[in-house]
Amino acid sequence: MYYRTTASRSIEKILGSRGGRIIVNPVEPLNLPQEVTRYLEFHFTPIVVPSESEQRIFLTFPVEIGVFLQDKRGFTVIDIFSFAPQKYSLYGTPDDGVITRHVDSDVFDSVPYLVDPLATGVMELTIFNASRTQVEVTRAVFENASLNVYYGDFVAMKGRMEVYSKAIAETTTLLTPFREGMRAAVPLFASRQIALAEGLKYLMEHGVGG
Amino acid sequence: MEWLDTVVYGEVTYYHLLIFVIDVIVAVVVAKAISVYLKKYLSDRIEKAELDIIIRILQVVVILIGFYIGLPRFEFNLADLILVGGTLTIVIGLATQKMGSNFVSGLFLLIERPIKPGDTVQVESVTGVVQKIHILSTIIKTFEGIYVRIPNETVFTSEIVNYVANVARRFEYVVGISYQDDAGRAIRVIQDLLEAHPFVLKHPSPSVFLDELGDSSVVLKVLIWCPSRVWWSVRTELLQEIKTAIEDAGTVIPFPQRVITLQEAPPGR
């Protein structure tokens, strides 16, 4: 029997499997209150990146926690919950864009102090401006298949964004732990293993500013 | 095994028949194997309806190839066969013109993709969720749970409203408050509520404004963008929340009213 009670909701499930073990770890924050998107969008104070140069910033994001049952057949998601509020947005136009999990974040130049590490994680984002002009960046959109979540004292991701123009950029997160000793979270999306092998990136085609 | 050389009809022997039957059986088995293989490896990449059509087309092609390989055993003249086949095609084509039209429309529906299974649509007077797109018809389940089969030709030539083709859509509420209440405060209460709701999109941002000074109330308009997949549930739950929030803030939602001034009748009448 599995019980979970939070301020907003309680759930109760009977687990059919007698064997296996329960794993609790952070997952890609794209599931609550229900899954409507594959994209995570960071909005932050404009960062001016000169041509052909790199800027490293730290952002925060809401943490979602997954409860998995691991048995011989693999991992089964039992529950996902969060201590952070959710908000969604639209990247692009209604006919051509995508729904995104919206994250408003302050910009930090080092790992910020986290009041509640169970509610807030840290993204280290390296922005490389590959264009010939200076670019102002205020948003970064990541696709779920390219999100690699690590955890230890807090939840973290290392992201990279290559800006080709004001309109086009490519994003991905790295397959390396944020810090030595951090563990990789159990992949939530079934397709992720394939995506990781292919080093999937997301092409932002609706601009990096605004 | 001499019986194999026994003539059955014309120059066709049991041997020819046996080879033909084996050809057809092999073709059917190969077609079935292709079907299973494609279902296994493409089911998560292609919509089921489209996959079914691809599989059927491939199966027909494979079986026709089997027939074609088997036919020379009968020493048929291919030119005669084509002539007969062509005539038959015209006859069958005339007899099944409507079916052909539906089939072609079905193909165009799959190519143009104005609708797909799972979409909430309106086709002519039918509104509901698309269940399946078959070769000849489209199945829609209405919100009352009624099964409706619409010929593909009708779907293709009709005006289609697809409520979820775009990832986001807008809806609106009209909220009337009393003239005695503070409209600015009511607007702030509604804005706070929308900000807290996860599926009220941050961008495009919602809009709440004073729209009209009505007969009985000050009319506020609330415009909200939300993901198309959840718009109906958001629309239904938010109105209740708005009503509760503005009432909790002391705002009155008035009934329609008319002010009647009674004058005393002049003396002597």
XYZ file of C-alpha atoms in Angstrom, chain A residues 33-36 43 86-90 94-95 97-99 102 104, chain B residues 166-168 194-195 197-204 225 227 229-230:
34
model
C -0.856 19.280 -12.089
C -1.100 17.162 -15.223
C 1.204 16.585 -18.170
C 0.408 19.046 -20.945
C 12.411 33.443 -18.229
C 3.142 25.407 -11.301
C 2.628 27.816 -14.167
C 2.446 27.267 -17.911
C 3.040 29.515 -20.881
C 3.189 29.591 -24.666
C -0.849 29.396 -30.817
C -0.731 27.704 -34.232
C 4.345 27.305 -30.913
C 4.499 24.968 -27.956
C 3.028 25.014 -24.473
C 6.991 28.525 -17.262
C 10.490 32.887 -13.806
C -3.686 25.019 -32.058
C -1.813 24.307 -28.838
C -3.436 27.221 -27.018
C -5.643 33.940 -12.694
C -1.989 34.386 -11.727
C -3.899 29.111 -11.699
C -1.292 26.888 -13.412
C -3.085 26.573 -16.733
C -3.912 30.245 -17.222
C -0.988 30.949 -19.524
C 1.634 33.460 -18.491
C 2.081 34.407 -22.159
C -0.193 35.462 -23.794
C -5.455 31.819 -22.843
C -3.580 24.947 -23.277
C -5.948 20.129 -24.145
C -7.345 21.361 -20.830
